[in-house]
Every structure is written in structure tokens, then in C-alpha cells.
Amino acid sequence: MVFRKRAALAVLLLSAGAAGAAPTPEIEKRIDDLIARMTIQEKVGQMSQSTSLATPLSERIKQEIRQGRWGSFLNAGNPSDRAEAQRIARQESRLGIPLLFGRDVIHGYHTIFPIPLGQAASWNPTLVQQAARVAAREAAAEGIRWTFAPMLDIARDPRWGRIAESPGEDPFLGSLMAAALVRGFQGTSLADPASVAACAKHYAAYGAAEGGRDYNSVWMPELLLRQVYLPAFHAAAEAGAATFMTSFNTLNGVPASANHFLLREVLRNDWKYDGFVVSDYNAVIEMVPHGYATDEADAARKAANAGVDMEMVSTSFFDHLPALVEAGKVDRKLIDDAVRDILRLKFRLGLFDAAIPAPAVSRVTPESLAVAERLATESTVLLKNRGDLLPLASTIGSVAVIGPLADSPVDQMGTWVTDGRAEDVTTPLAALRQILGQQRVHYAPGLQNSRDTSRAGFSAAREAASRADVVLLFLGEEEILSGEARSRAFLNLPGAQEALADAVAAAGKPMVAIIMAGRPLTFHDLAEKANAVLYAWHPGTAGGPALAKLLFGQTAPSGRLPVTFPRSVGQVPIYYAHLSTGRPPLTSELGVPAGTPVKPSGYTSRYIDLDYTPEYRFGYGLSYTRFEYSNLRVSAPSMPASGAITVSADITNRGKHEGVETVQLYIHDVTASVAQPVRVLKGFRRIELKPNATETVTFSIGANDLAFYNERMQLVTEPGRFEVWIAPDAESGLMGTFTLR
Ligand code: GLC
């Protein structure tokens, strides 16, 4: 069955958000009126975004604002500068067109939530949306009405530092996160003074940079682009994202900022997108070093003709578009369309009509911190809990708190934090002292920071461990090792952290490793030595209380991995939705120890010096109880393409604690005109069960859940046999089959 070419993304996408509603006739008339009166300079001024809004405002900037030189500022000024700049734009420029202030409010403004990769680990779009709403409110109160988020680059390469900002490796989960974040930022109306315009970035496929090296080339067949790397962007557009941002990379040799396929064919023609597109920082003039433009005028022409509406920081639009229009190299109508898109957002945000807000300052509140703590709790993934060491009893004698991330507010907040305040952060050390009291917490950082190679602090750490009943090791990455331009060739714990863990393990006490990082790391030996492992990502302002309460059982872990964890960087890229290959590895080839090849044998797709499976699989995460899956049933042996089928299973809590289980639905199209992944996530349900309780979880599967892009880029379903799983992760669970007629 062939769906309409490039059909809207299937399944759970929520209907188009109000914020993305069609333009109103009244607004369009006001836009037409303005454009008719604007000079070409004023038009290309609207298409220009600057970062230079120094405190106090310089006379030069004030004059430029009066002349309509800039349409927007990014990451600039403070609330009073922005209010004064806005007053000048509205009252002292010829046409009174308001400025649009943008900022990187990626995972919080003053209240910092877990990094987006951590938020994806919550598998809780509703909570993620709530957190984005808090961020929007805090930012909008200080004059920011546009955030450069959500970042929607599917990432399957942990070497890439920006995996921290991504929704992980899966387009289904990524699409739900996209819609949730757009709704949270934009609310039900952009005119709401607490709303900010969202920006789906970095369009597109930036996460597939060769070698995991930031800004590097991306070579990708259109089929993979459409199947994996575009859906989350489509979900954002469907949810009404007000803007898109082009990425730094070339896609198949063409820079994203000049890419007609992405910007015209897909975004405008297929998706009927009516927001505006901003380039990334200097990305327009970077076409010259890309080897795609001869000079900045050529770059401006190519970007404008491809469909970039606003240039971030570089000034090639302002400097060259008027002459290019004169010379007939850029169509005047194209300039008017770009300005129209920009003005439309300013009208939708109410910037033309609302009173200029007095400069205000927002702060974290008990309510915002409660949301931050809840999301940090639900983002944390329990990877190991040997002998049910966790949760710890509050009657415990004392604990040793060791490691460079136990008391580091800035690192705990993670990458892309522009307005988070260290003084608002509660670290794990502080939170544990609040629960246990100073006397029962023996603290020794052991290392100055995550990269420290000195062992000078080891003896104090060993001493702290010897006095305690349990060792809590806080390890991982400093925040400066994560994010933009932070690609790593190795994924191990930096510095002497493994050595610190060994030194402390020698004390012979039960050990819990809590890892804060902006990416999947490899820590096999540490995980072997520890009794329990919690992965907290960079958990944000309330990460301390969240972790302390998890450790002592006031809450229970429910996070599930949104990305596959490799055993070694040598396996990258590694992800669950892979193809079978013609020679899938045999289970007998499991367990190959890392390092030197042993008994090389067998001609299958694996490594001769490492177990080919991941260290931890997609969707995996433990809780403080045990869930049993039983009684899988498929409603019929086959279904017509126009019909549906239901798949059910019983989930029972077999443990002593109540817990949250994220029940996942995967399908495998066994034979198709394009080989399909061995599993693809098609749904999930979060259920909460008390001990001995059982819940039947049922999923309905329709033909569009089985659709995939064929060689002719058509979204199709094909008759044949399907495998279906209801599972706790991407490799286990109960399997059934059915046939699509
Ligand atoms: C940066 C990032 C982008 C960010 C922009 C503004 O280089 O690539 O994600 O929004 O510039 O800071």
C-alpha cells in the first residue's frame, strides 16, 4: 500500500499546535502594509541577527536600531538593555518594527533541567513539556521570546559532543520529544507573554557527522534521511515550531544553509512550513571555507535563494543582498517572502501590539525546582543493582562521598547553560548531608576535576571509604567536555577516575557509581567492580536532591536509555535499529573479551576481539523492583492493510517495591523491498505497579505503523510477515507474529 508521497509522519504525533496555526488575514494585511513601505535596507535589516548588544547600549547600536539595521539579537544584553533596545526600535525607528530577542534556552533558563539526552531518558514527554514551559516563562519574563531549541539531531555516535543536546538515537522517541518541547516552549499561543518561539535545529542530519567530529561532512542516502533523521523535524513542524535553524554541515556535499532539497523541497513544498529559517552562527559565510561559495556575496545569494530567511551574526545578507537584487541575482519577491515570515512571527508573538515589558528578573522558585527535581529523578537510569544494594537504608551508619562530580554545581548543570546560577544548584554532597547530617557523610573529591591525573587526593579518598559503610562514587565528565565542538576520540572516564575507583574499591566496601556525563561513556571495569551503577547524565540544578532521594529509596529509578551504550568506541556507530546483515553474528560468538583476538573463527558480522553486543541496550533501565512479562497475545494471525491488530501482554510486579515500567512496542518487517531493521520502536506505555499487581498493556497497530520509505521515497507498507515485541528494552521481551495481507 503506497501512502501519499512523503505522508505526514505516522502514529502518535499530536495535531498541529495552535502556535503553528495558519496566518490570520488581519496579520497578513498588516504585513503587506509594512512591506510596501519598507526600503530594501530595512528589509535586509529584518533578515539580520546580531549578537552585539553590549551593556550599556552603545550609541552606535542605538543608531543602528533606529535605522532598522537589525531584526533580532541573540544571546545579548541583560533585561534592561533589551527593554531599552526594544523601546528605541518601537518608538524611534521609522516603522517601529519590534526586535526579536533569541537565546539558547536549551534545557532551562535559570532553573536548569537535565540535558536533553537525559530528558529523553525519562521517556516522559508530558514532564518534558512541563519543564520547557517553566523555561519559557523564566526566559520570557526577561525579554527573551525566541529559544534556539529543541535540538532534534538524531545521534548514534557518542564521540559527537552534541549528543548531549539530542533526543537520542531513535526517531519515534525523538519525534515525541520534539512535539513536547515545541508545545512547552510555545504554549497554546505565541501571543501569551510567557511563551517563546521554538526553533527546530540543526536542520538537518548534523548528528551523523563523519567520525563524530563536530561540523564534519554528512553523506547520507535520502532514504536514511527520511526514515531516521527527518521525522523529529517533521514532528516539530507539525507541532507548530515557529522557526527552523540550518546546520553547519554539508549534506551530500551541499551546505545545509544552501540546500534546496532540505529547505525548499522538503520543508516548504512537502511539509507546507510557514515559519522562518535562521542560519546557524556564521553558517552562511562558512560556505566559503566549505568550498561551496566563492565569496560572501556568493554565499548570501545561495543561502537566500535556497530559503534562509535570517542570517545569524555574519552580515552577508545586509552587505550584499540589495546589490544582488539590483543585479537580478536574487528575486525581490524572495526577500519579501523572507521578511513576511519574520514579521509574521513578530506579530504572532504580540511584539507589535503588547506594551514594552518593563525590565524584569526571573528566579528559580520552589515550583520550578520541584519540576527540575522530578525530571532529574525520571531521567536517571539504574544500570546495575547487584544484590539489591539500592535503595540504601536511612539507618545506615555513614557513607563516603567521593569523586570530582560530587560537589560541582557548574558541571552538574551540563552544557549550554547561559543563565543557570551555580548558587541555585544543590549538589549530591549537599543533598546527602541534608539527609544524613554532616557526621555521617565523609567527603573526599579524590580528584580536582574529571580530567585530573594526579593521585594526590587518593589517600584521603581511601581514608573516607574505610570509615564508611557504603561508598558513593560521583564520576563522569566536566561540562566543558560536552556539547558543541567537544568531540572525543575516546569514551572512557577522563583523567585518573578509573584509578580512583580502583583505589577506593580496595577498601572493600559496597560501592555505588553515579555517573554524570553528556554522552554514553565506556566504563566496563568500573561497572564490574561497583555493586550498583546510576547514570545521571548532567542532571541540572536539582540533581543533588534527585540522586540522594533515589539512593535512599524516597523515589525509585524509572529512566530508560534513549541511546545505545557501546562496550568500546571501536563499535561506533552502534544502535538498536540495525539491519540483520546476510551473516548475523551467532550467540556463540558472545563473550569475546575486550582486547586481543582469541580463537578467530566464524564468518559473521562481529569483532574477533570484543563481544559485538552493546554494553547497555536502547530502552534498558532497572528499577527497585522486578517486572515479569507474560501472556503475549496478538488479536489475529493476519490483518488487512486497511485494518488494525492489537498486541497485549501482562506485566506483573514481582518485587517488594512499587515501580514504574516503560513497556515498549517494537516491530520487525521480516521481508521487504528495502531491508528493514531487526526492531523499530513503535510505541511505549509508562505503567506504575504495586508489588504483585498485574496490568495488561495493549497496543493497537495500524498499517501506517508498519510504513517505511521504499527506493522511490514513497512511504509504503508491504504485505508479509511481521514480528512484534512487547518488551522492557530493544533486545529482550515477548515476541509474536502476524501477517499483513
Ligand atoms: C551555535 C550552535 C547553535 C546555537 C547558535 C547560537 O554555534 O550551533 O546550536 O543555537 O550557535 O548560539
PDB file of N, CA, C and O in Angstrom, residues 82 86 99-103 105 136 139-147 185-186 189-198 242 345-346 348-351 354 357:
ATOM      1  N   ARG A  82      17.768  45.028  26.918  1.00  0.00           N
ATOM      2  CA  ARG A  82      16.819  44.560  25.905  1.00  0.00           C
ATOM      3  C   ARG A  82      15.568  45.432  25.915  1.00  0.00           C
ATOM      4  O   ARG A  82      15.031  45.787  24.867  1.00  0.00           O
ATOM      5  N   GLN A  86      14.393  47.647  22.778  1.00  0.00           N
ATOM      6  CA  GLN A  86      13.043  47.451  22.227  1.00  0.00           C
ATOM      7  C   GLN A  86      12.287  48.779  22.175  1.00  0.00           C
ATOM      8  O   GLN A  86      11.606  49.084  21.197  1.00  0.00           O
ATOM      9  N   LEU A  99      12.061  44.387  17.865  1.00  0.00           N
ATOM     10  CA  LEU A  99      13.183  43.444  17.796  1.00  0.00           C
ATOM     11  C   LEU A  99      12.733  42.100  18.354  1.00  0.00           C
ATOM     12  O   LEU A  99      11.844  42.025  19.207  1.00  0.00           O
ATOM     13  N   LEU A 100      13.375  41.030  17.896  1.00  0.00           N
ATOM     14  CA  LEU A 100      13.113  39.699  18.434  1.00  0.00           C
ATOM     15  C   LEU A 100      14.392  39.222  19.115  1.00  0.00           C
ATOM     16  O   LEU A 100      15.450  39.127  18.463  1.00  0.00           O
ATOM     17  N   PHE A 101      14.291  38.983  20.436  1.00  0.00           N
ATOM     18  CA  PHE A 101      15.475  38.564  21.200  1.00  0.00           C
ATOM     19  C   PHE A 101      15.478  37.043  21.329  1.00  0.00           C
ATOM     20  O   PHE A 101      14.535  36.452  21.854  1.00  0.00           O
ATOM     21  N   GLY A 102      16.550  36.415  20.809  1.00  0.00           N
ATOM     22  CA  GLY A 102      16.687  34.964  20.848  1.00  0.00           C
ATOM     23  C   GLY A 102      17.783  34.553  21.818  1.00  0.00           C
ATOM     24  O   GLY A 102      18.677  35.345  22.119  1.00  0.00           O
ATOM     25  N   ARG A 103      17.709  33.301  22.318  1.00  0.00           N
ATOM     26  CA  ARG A 103      18.725  32.837  23.269  1.00  0.00           C
ATOM     27  C   ARG A 103      18.728  31.310  23.283  1.00  0.00           C
ATOM     28  O   ARG A 103      17.732  30.670  22.949  1.00  0.00           O
ATOM     29  N   VAL A 105      18.070  28.747  25.163  1.00  0.00           N
ATOM     30  CA  VAL A 105      17.416  28.188  26.346  1.00  0.00           C
ATOM     31  C   VAL A 105      17.178  26.718  26.026  1.00  0.00           C
ATOM     32  O   VAL A 105      16.096  26.307  25.614  1.00  0.00           O
ATOM     33  N   ALA A 136      10.369  28.555  29.386  1.00  0.00           N
ATOM     34  CA  ALA A 136       9.816  29.642  28.577  1.00  0.00           C
ATOM     35  C   ALA A 136       9.385  30.793  29.470  1.00  0.00           C
ATOM     36  O   ALA A 136       9.710  31.956  29.209  1.00  0.00           O
ATOM     37  N   ALA A 139      12.412  32.709  30.805  1.00  0.00           N
ATOM     38  CA  ALA A 139      13.120  33.466  29.771  1.00  0.00           C
ATOM     39  C   ALA A 139      12.283  34.638  29.282  1.00  0.00           C
ATOM     40  O   ALA A 139      12.777  35.763  29.151  1.00  0.00           O
ATOM     41  N   ALA A 140      10.996  34.393  29.042  1.00  0.00           N
ATOM     42  CA  ALA A 140      10.128  35.455  28.513  1.00  0.00           C
ATOM     43  C   ALA A 140      10.032  36.604  29.502  1.00  0.00           C
ATOM     44  O   ALA A 140       9.996  37.767  29.109  1.00  0.00           O
ATOM     45  N   ALA A 141      10.075  36.289  30.791  1.00  0.00           N
ATOM     46  CA  ALA A 141       9.986  37.349  31.810  1.00  0.00           C
ATOM     47  C   ALA A 141      11.155  38.320  31.676  1.00  0.00           C
ATOM     48  O   ALA A 141      11.063  39.485  32.055  1.00  0.00           O
ATOM     49  N   GLU A 142      12.274  37.845  31.100  1.00  0.00           N
ATOM     50  CA  GLU A 142      13.460  38.714  30.963  1.00  0.00           C
ATOM     51  C   GLU A 142      13.628  39.188  29.520  1.00  0.00           C
ATOM     52  O   GLU A 142      14.712  39.589  29.102  1.00  0.00           O
ATOM     53  N   GLY A 143      12.557  39.138  28.736  1.00  0.00           N
ATOM     54  CA  GLY A 143      12.578  39.733  27.402  1.00  0.00           C
ATOM     55  C   GLY A 143      13.000  38.806  26.287  1.00  0.00           C
ATOM     56  O   GLY A 143      13.124  39.212  25.133  1.00  0.00           O
ATOM     57  N   ILE A 144      13.258  37.527  26.607  1.00  0.00           N
ATOM     58  CA  ILE A 144      13.617  36.551  25.563  1.00  0.00           C
ATOM     59  C   ILE A 144      12.326  35.928  25.039  1.00  0.00           C
ATOM     60  O   ILE A 144      11.550  35.370  25.817  1.00  0.00           O
ATOM     61  N   ARG A 145      12.059  36.059  23.729  1.00  0.00           N
ATOM     62  CA  ARG A 145      10.825  35.485  23.192  1.00  0.00           C
ATOM     63  C   ARG A 145      11.075  34.453  22.105  1.00  0.00           C
ATOM     64  O   ARG A 145      10.179  34.098  21.372  1.00  0.00           O
ATOM     65  N   TRP A 146      12.330  33.994  22.004  1.00  0.00           N
ATOM     66  CA  TRP A 146      12.696  33.006  20.979  1.00  0.00           C
ATOM     67  C   TRP A 146      13.833  32.161  21.544  1.00  0.00           C
ATOM     68  O   TRP A 146      14.838  32.695  22.020  1.00  0.00           O
ATOM     69  N   THR A 147      13.674  30.849  21.571  1.00  0.00           N
ATOM     70  CA  THR A 147      14.765  29.995  22.026  1.00  0.00           C
ATOM     71  C   THR A 147      15.273  29.157  20.851  1.00  0.00           C
ATOM     72  O   THR A 147      14.511  28.773  19.967  1.00  0.00           O
ATOM     73  N   PHE A 185       7.542  25.144  24.967  1.00  0.00           N
ATOM     74  CA  PHE A 185       8.078  26.493  24.728  1.00  0.00           C
ATOM     75  C   PHE A 185       6.986  27.436  24.235  1.00  0.00           C
ATOM     76  O   PHE A 185       6.880  28.575  24.673  1.00  0.00           O
ATOM     77  N   GLN A 186       6.136  26.958  23.316  1.00  0.00           N
ATOM     78  CA  GLN A 186       5.207  27.855  22.644  1.00  0.00           C
ATOM     79  C   GLN A 186       3.844  27.926  23.305  1.00  0.00           C
ATOM     80  O   GLN A 186       3.039  28.806  22.985  1.00  0.00           O
ATOM     81  N   SER A 189      -0.499  29.505  22.806  1.00  0.00           N
ATOM     82  CA  SER A 189      -0.465  30.663  21.915  1.00  0.00           C
ATOM     83  C   SER A 189       0.867  31.388  22.046  1.00  0.00           C
ATOM     84  O   SER A 189       1.347  31.633  23.157  1.00  0.00           O
ATOM     85  N   LEU A 190       1.418  31.760  20.909  1.00  0.00           N
ATOM     86  CA  LEU A 190       2.673  32.520  20.945  1.00  0.00           C
ATOM     87  C   LEU A 190       2.441  33.908  21.514  1.00  0.00           C
ATOM     88  O   LEU A 190       3.362  34.550  21.989  1.00  0.00           O
ATOM     89  N   ALA A 191       1.196  34.367  21.481  1.00  0.00           N
ATOM     90  CA  ALA A 191       0.897  35.716  21.990  1.00  0.00           C
ATOM     91  C   ALA A 191       0.925  35.740  23.516  1.00  0.00           C
ATOM     92  O   ALA A 191       0.986  36.809  24.117  1.00  0.00           O
ATOM     93  N   ASP A 192       0.897  34.561  24.131  1.00  0.00           N
ATOM     94  CA  ASP A 192       0.997  34.507  25.593  1.00  0.00           C
ATOM     95  C   ASP A 192       2.356  35.073  25.989  1.00  0.00           C
ATOM     96  O   ASP A 192       3.382  34.596  25.503  1.00  0.00           O
ATOM     97  N   PRO A 193       2.411  36.109  26.842  1.00  0.00           N
ATOM     98  CA  PRO A 193       3.700  36.715  27.183  1.00  0.00           C
ATOM     99  C   PRO A 193       4.672  35.736  27.858  1.00  0.00           C
ATOM    100  O   PRO A 193       5.860  36.028  27.972  1.00  0.00           O
ATOM    101  N   ALA A 194       4.178  34.563  28.269  1.00  0.00           N
ATOM    102  CA  ALA A 194       5.071  33.562  28.868  1.00  0.00           C
ATOM    103  C   ALA A 194       5.559  32.563  27.820  1.00  0.00           C
ATOM    104  O   ALA A 194       6.275  31.617  28.151  1.00  0.00           O
ATOM    105  N   SER A 195       5.169  32.770  26.558  1.00  0.00           N
ATOM    106  CA  SER A 195       5.590  31.838  25.502  1.00  0.00           C
ATOM    107  C   SER A 195       6.820  32.363  24.787  1.00  0.00           C
ATOM    108  O   SER A 195       7.036  33.564  24.676  1.00  0.00           O
ATOM    109  N   VAL A 196       7.626  31.400  24.311  1.00  0.00           N
ATOM    110  CA  VAL A 196       8.746  31.764  23.441  1.00  0.00           C
ATOM    111  C   VAL A 196       8.613  30.944  22.167  1.00  0.00           C
ATOM    112  O   VAL A 196       8.120  29.802  22.194  1.00  0.00           O
ATOM    113  N   ALA A 197       9.068  31.510  21.063  1.00  0.00           N
ATOM    114  CA  ALA A 197       9.057  30.777  19.794  1.00  0.00           C
ATOM    115  C   ALA A 197      10.125  29.691  19.851  1.00  0.00           C
ATOM    116  O   ALA A 197      11.225  29.917  20.350  1.00  0.00           O
ATOM    117  N   ALA A 198       9.778  28.518  19.352  1.00  0.00           N
ATOM    118  CA  ALA A 198      10.737  27.412  19.321  1.00  0.00           C
ATOM    119  C   ALA A 198      11.528  27.473  18.021  1.00  0.00           C
ATOM    120  O   ALA A 198      11.190  28.204  17.090  1.00  0.00           O
ATOM    121  N   ALA A 242       7.860  27.506  15.432  1.00  0.00           N
ATOM    122  CA  ALA A 242       7.796  28.789  14.731  1.00  0.00           C
ATOM    123  C   ALA A 242       8.984  29.001  13.815  1.00  0.00           C
ATOM    124  O   ALA A 242       8.900  29.739  12.836  1.00  0.00           O
ATOM    125  N   LEU A 345       6.020  36.142  12.584  1.00  0.00           N
ATOM    126  CA  LEU A 345       6.311  35.646  13.928  1.00  0.00           C
ATOM    127  C   LEU A 345       6.250  36.785  14.931  1.00  0.00           C
ATOM    128  O   LEU A 345       5.706  36.643  16.026  1.00  0.00           O
ATOM    129  N   LYS A 346       6.762  37.963  14.555  1.00  0.00           N
ATOM    130  CA  LYS A 346       6.739  39.089  15.489  1.00  0.00           C
ATOM    131  C   LYS A 346       5.300  39.491  15.810  1.00  0.00           C
ATOM    132  O   LYS A 346       4.961  39.824  16.940  1.00  0.00           O
ATOM    133  N   ARG A 348       2.715  37.346  15.654  1.00  0.00           N
ATOM    134  CA  ARG A 348       2.136  36.245  16.447  1.00  0.00           C
ATOM    135  C   ARG A 348       2.572  36.332  17.902  1.00  0.00           C
ATOM    136  O   ARG A 348       1.828  35.966  18.810  1.00  0.00           O
ATOM    137  N   LEU A 349       3.799  36.806  18.118  1.00  0.00           N
ATOM    138  CA  LEU A 349       4.310  36.924  19.492  1.00  0.00           C
ATOM    139  C   LEU A 349       3.699  38.135  20.195  1.00  0.00           C
ATOM    140  O   LEU A 349       3.935  38.354  21.383  1.00  0.00           O
ATOM    141  N   GLY A 350       2.963  38.961  19.445  1.00  0.00           N
ATOM    142  CA  GLY A 350       2.348  40.132  20.054  1.00  0.00           C
ATOM    143  C   GLY A 350       3.318  41.276  20.236  1.00  0.00           C
ATOM    144  O   GLY A 350       3.033  42.255  20.918  1.00  0.00           O
ATOM    145  N   LEU A 351       4.490  41.182  19.609  1.00  0.00           N
ATOM    146  CA  LEU A 351       5.529  42.201  19.852  1.00  0.00           C
ATOM    147  C   LEU A 351       5.113  43.568  19.309  1.00  0.00           C
ATOM    148  O   LEU A 351       5.529  44.602  19.823  1.00  0.00           O
ATOM    149  N   ALA A 354       1.862  44.474  22.051  1.00  0.00           N
ATOM    150  CA  ALA A 354       1.940  44.474  23.523  1.00  0.00           C
ATOM    151  C   ALA A 354       2.736  45.690  23.976  1.00  0.00           C
ATOM    152  O   ALA A 354       3.591  46.198  23.247  1.00  0.00           O
ATOM    153  N   PRO A 357       7.533  45.422  27.731  1.00  0.00           N
ATOM    154  CA  PRO A 357       7.607  44.974  29.125  1.00  0.00           C
ATOM    155  C   PRO A 357       8.719  45.706  29.877  1.00  0.00           C
ATOM    156  O   PRO A 357       9.790  45.929  29.326  1.00  0.00           O
TER     157      PRO A 357
END
